[in-house]
């Protein structure tokens, strides 16, 4: 069984994820990514800078607001 195509696809995926993660970690823009249940799953560095909160603190505040409504 030739698994070279699978290995190439896995390598490409890892590279693509790395580029995406670098973008999110360094982007000055406010970028939110939500899942199918509208939960925040990824926030850019711009979120931290704009709201002056760490990504984790920002997510905690969002969850607290959601749970209180």
mmCIF file of the C-alpha atoms, coordinates in Angstrom:
data_MODEL
# 
_entry.id   MODEL 
# 
loop_
_atom_site.group_PDB 
_atom_site.id 
_atom_site.type_symbol 
_atom_site.label_atom_id 
_atom_site.label_alt_id 
_atom_site.label_comp_id 
_atom_site.label_asym_id 
_atom_site.label_entity_id 
_atom_site.label_seq_id 
_atom_site.pdbx_PDB_ins_code 
_atom_site.Cartn_x 
_atom_site.Cartn_y 
_atom_site.Cartn_z 
_atom_site.occupancy 
_atom_site.B_iso_or_equiv 
_atom_site.pdbx_formal_charge 
_atom_site.auth_seq_id 
_atom_site.auth_comp_id 
_atom_site.auth_asym_id 
_atom_site.auth_atom_id 
_atom_site.pdbx_PDB_model_num 
ATOM 1  C CA . UNK A 1 1  ? 0.000   0.000  0.000  1.00 0.00 ? 1  UNK A CA 1 
ATOM 2  C CA . UNK A 1 2  ? 1.403   3.364  -1.063 1.00 0.00 ? 2  UNK A CA 1 
ATOM 3  C CA . UNK A 1 3  ? 0.926   5.903  1.705  1.00 0.00 ? 3  UNK A CA 1 
ATOM 4  C CA . UNK A 1 4  ? 3.029   8.658  0.144  1.00 0.00 ? 4  UNK A CA 1 
ATOM 5  C CA . UNK A 1 5  ? -0.047  10.696 -0.870 1.00 0.00 ? 5  UNK A CA 1 
ATOM 6  C CA . UNK A 1 6  ? -1.386  10.493 2.661  1.00 0.00 ? 6  UNK A CA 1 
ATOM 7  C CA . UNK A 1 7  ? 1.970   11.549 4.101  1.00 0.00 ? 7  UNK A CA 1 
ATOM 8  C CA . UNK A 1 8  ? 2.098   14.496 1.691  1.00 0.00 ? 8  UNK A CA 1 
ATOM 9  C CA . UNK A 1 9  ? -1.440  15.510 2.653  1.00 0.00 ? 9  UNK A CA 1 
ATOM 10 C CA . UNK A 1 10 ? -0.603  15.292 6.366  1.00 0.00 ? 10 UNK A CA 1 
ATOM 11 C CA . UNK A 1 11 ? 2.518   17.402 5.825  1.00 0.00 ? 11 UNK A CA 1 
ATOM 12 C CA . UNK A 1 12 ? 0.530   19.995 3.868  1.00 0.00 ? 12 UNK A CA 1 
ATOM 13 C CA . UNK A 1 13 ? -2.104  20.116 6.618  1.00 0.00 ? 13 UNK A CA 1 
ATOM 14 C CA . UNK A 1 14 ? 0.530   20.665 9.323  1.00 0.00 ? 14 UNK A CA 1 
ATOM 15 C CA . UNK A 1 15 ? 2.113   23.449 7.264  1.00 0.00 ? 15 UNK A CA 1 
ATOM 16 C CA . UNK A 1 16 ? -1.270  25.057 6.610  1.00 0.00 ? 16 UNK A CA 1 
ATOM 17 C CA . UNK A 1 17 ? -2.222  24.916 10.290 1.00 0.00 ? 17 UNK A CA 1 
ATOM 18 C CA . UNK A 1 18 ? 1.122   26.468 11.176 1.00 0.00 ? 18 UNK A CA 1 
ATOM 19 C CA . UNK A 1 19 ? 0.559   29.365 8.797  1.00 0.00 ? 19 UNK A CA 1 
ATOM 20 C CA . UNK A 1 20 ? -2.966  29.870 10.131 1.00 0.00 ? 20 UNK A CA 1 
ATOM 21 C CA . UNK A 1 21 ? -1.797  29.773 13.756 1.00 0.00 ? 21 UNK A CA 1 
ATOM 22 C CA . UNK A 1 22 ? 0.947   32.304 12.998 1.00 0.00 ? 22 UNK A CA 1 
ATOM 23 C CA . UNK A 1 23 ? -1.617  34.571 11.359 1.00 0.00 ? 23 UNK A CA 1 
ATOM 24 C CA . UNK A 1 24 ? -3.921  34.395 14.381 1.00 0.00 ? 24 UNK A CA 1 
ATOM 25 C CA . UNK A 1 25 ? -1.040  34.871 16.823 1.00 0.00 ? 25 UNK A CA 1 
ATOM 26 C CA . UNK A 1 26 ? 0.292   37.950 15.028 1.00 0.00 ? 26 UNK A CA 1 
ATOM 27 C CA . UNK A 1 27 ? -2.666  39.586 13.312 1.00 0.00 ? 27 UNK A CA 1 
ATOM 28 C CA . UNK A 1 28 ? -3.509  43.056 14.578 1.00 0.00 ? 28 UNK A CA 1 
ATOM 29 C CA . UNK A 1 29 ? -7.020  42.566 13.188 1.00 0.00 ? 29 UNK A CA 1 
ATOM 30 C CA . UNK A 1 30 ? -9.917  41.426 15.362 1.00 0.00 ? 30 UNK A CA 1 
ATOM 31 C CA . UNK A 1 31 ? -10.701 37.942 14.105 1.00 0.00 ? 31 UNK A CA 1 
ATOM 32 C CA . UNK A 1 32 ? -13.145 35.526 15.717 1.00 0.00 ? 32 UNK A CA 1 
ATOM 33 C CA . UNK A 1 33 ? -13.832 31.987 14.611 1.00 0.00 ? 33 UNK A CA 1 
ATOM 34 C CA . UNK A 1 34 ? -16.887 30.208 15.946 1.00 0.00 ? 34 UNK A CA 1 
ATOM 35 C CA . UNK A 1 35 ? -17.952 26.604 15.700 1.00 0.00 ? 35 UNK A CA 1 
ATOM 36 C CA . UNK A 1 36 ? -21.337 25.331 14.544 1.00 0.00 ? 36 UNK A CA 1 
ATOM 37 C CA . UNK A 1 37 ? -22.828 26.101 17.976 1.00 0.00 ? 37 UNK A CA 1 
ATOM 38 C CA . UNK A 1 38 ? -21.610 29.721 17.818 1.00 0.00 ? 38 UNK A CA 1 
ATOM 39 C CA . UNK A 1 39 ? -18.908 29.083 20.436 1.00 0.00 ? 39 UNK A CA 1 
ATOM 40 C CA . UNK A 1 40 ? -15.684 31.039 20.056 1.00 0.00 ? 40 UNK A CA 1 
ATOM 41 C CA . UNK A 1 41 ? -12.920 28.597 19.210 1.00 0.00 ? 41 UNK A CA 1 
ATOM 42 C CA . UNK A 1 42 ? -10.178 30.895 17.914 1.00 0.00 ? 42 UNK A CA 1 
ATOM 43 C CA . UNK A 1 43 ? -9.304  34.521 18.603 1.00 0.00 ? 43 UNK A CA 1 
ATOM 44 C CA . UNK A 1 44 ? -6.594  36.638 17.015 1.00 0.00 ? 44 UNK A CA 1 
ATOM 45 C CA . UNK A 1 45 ? -3.925  38.678 18.771 1.00 0.00 ? 45 UNK A CA 1 
ATOM 46 C CA . UNK A 1 46 ? -5.919  41.742 17.759 1.00 0.00 ? 46 UNK A CA 1 
ATOM 47 C CA . UNK A 1 47 ? -8.645  40.658 20.185 1.00 0.00 ? 47 UNK A CA 1 
ATOM 48 C CA . UNK A 1 48 ? -6.181  40.825 23.079 1.00 0.00 ? 48 UNK A CA 1 
ATOM 49 C CA . UNK A 1 49 ? -4.886  44.192 21.972 1.00 0.00 ? 49 UNK A CA 1 
ATOM 50 C CA . UNK A 1 50 ? -8.303  45.748 21.347 1.00 0.00 ? 50 UNK A CA 1 
ATOM 51 C CA . UNK A 1 51 ? -10.019 44.504 24.488 1.00 0.00 ? 51 UNK A CA 1 
ATOM 52 C CA . UNK A 1 52 ? -6.838  44.592 26.594 1.00 0.00 ? 52 UNK A CA 1 
ATOM 53 C CA . UNK A 1 53 ? -7.564  41.111 27.860 1.00 0.00 ? 53 UNK A CA 1 
ATOM 54 C CA . UNK A 1 54 ? -5.854  37.807 27.230 1.00 0.00 ? 54 UNK A CA 1 
ATOM 55 C CA . UNK A 1 55 ? -7.658  35.421 24.917 1.00 0.00 ? 55 UNK A CA 1 
ATOM 56 C CA . UNK A 1 56 ? -8.497  33.128 27.807 1.00 0.00 ? 56 UNK A CA 1 
ATOM 57 C CA . UNK A 1 57 ? -9.840  35.982 29.950 1.00 0.00 ? 57 UNK A CA 1 
ATOM 58 C CA . UNK A 1 58 ? -11.888 37.218 26.987 1.00 0.00 ? 58 UNK A CA 1 
ATOM 59 C CA . UNK A 1 59 ? -13.418 33.765 26.492 1.00 0.00 ? 59 UNK A CA 1 
ATOM 60 C CA . UNK A 1 60 ? -14.203 33.492 30.204 1.00 0.00 ? 60 UNK A CA 1 
ATOM 61 C CA . UNK A 1 61 ? -16.004 36.848 30.087 1.00 0.00 ? 61 UNK A CA 1 
ATOM 62 C CA . UNK A 1 62 ? -18.004 35.775 27.043 1.00 0.00 ? 62 UNK A CA 1 
ATOM 63 C CA . UNK A 1 63 ? -18.986 32.494 28.699 1.00 0.00 ? 63 UNK A CA 1 
ATOM 64 C CA . UNK A 1 64 ? -20.024 34.297 31.885 1.00 0.00 ? 64 UNK A CA 1 
ATOM 65 C CA . UNK A 1 65 ? -22.203 36.664 29.866 1.00 0.00 ? 65 UNK A CA 1 
ATOM 66 C CA . UNK A 1 66 ? -23.798 33.790 27.963 1.00 0.00 ? 66 UNK A CA 1 
ATOM 67 C CA . UNK A 1 67 ? -24.496 31.795 31.129 1.00 0.00 ? 67 UNK A CA 1 
ATOM 68 C CA . UNK A 1 68 ? -26.038 34.796 32.892 1.00 0.00 ? 68 UNK A CA 1 
ATOM 69 C CA . UNK A 1 69 ? -28.580 35.381 30.108 1.00 0.00 ? 69 UNK A CA 1 
# 
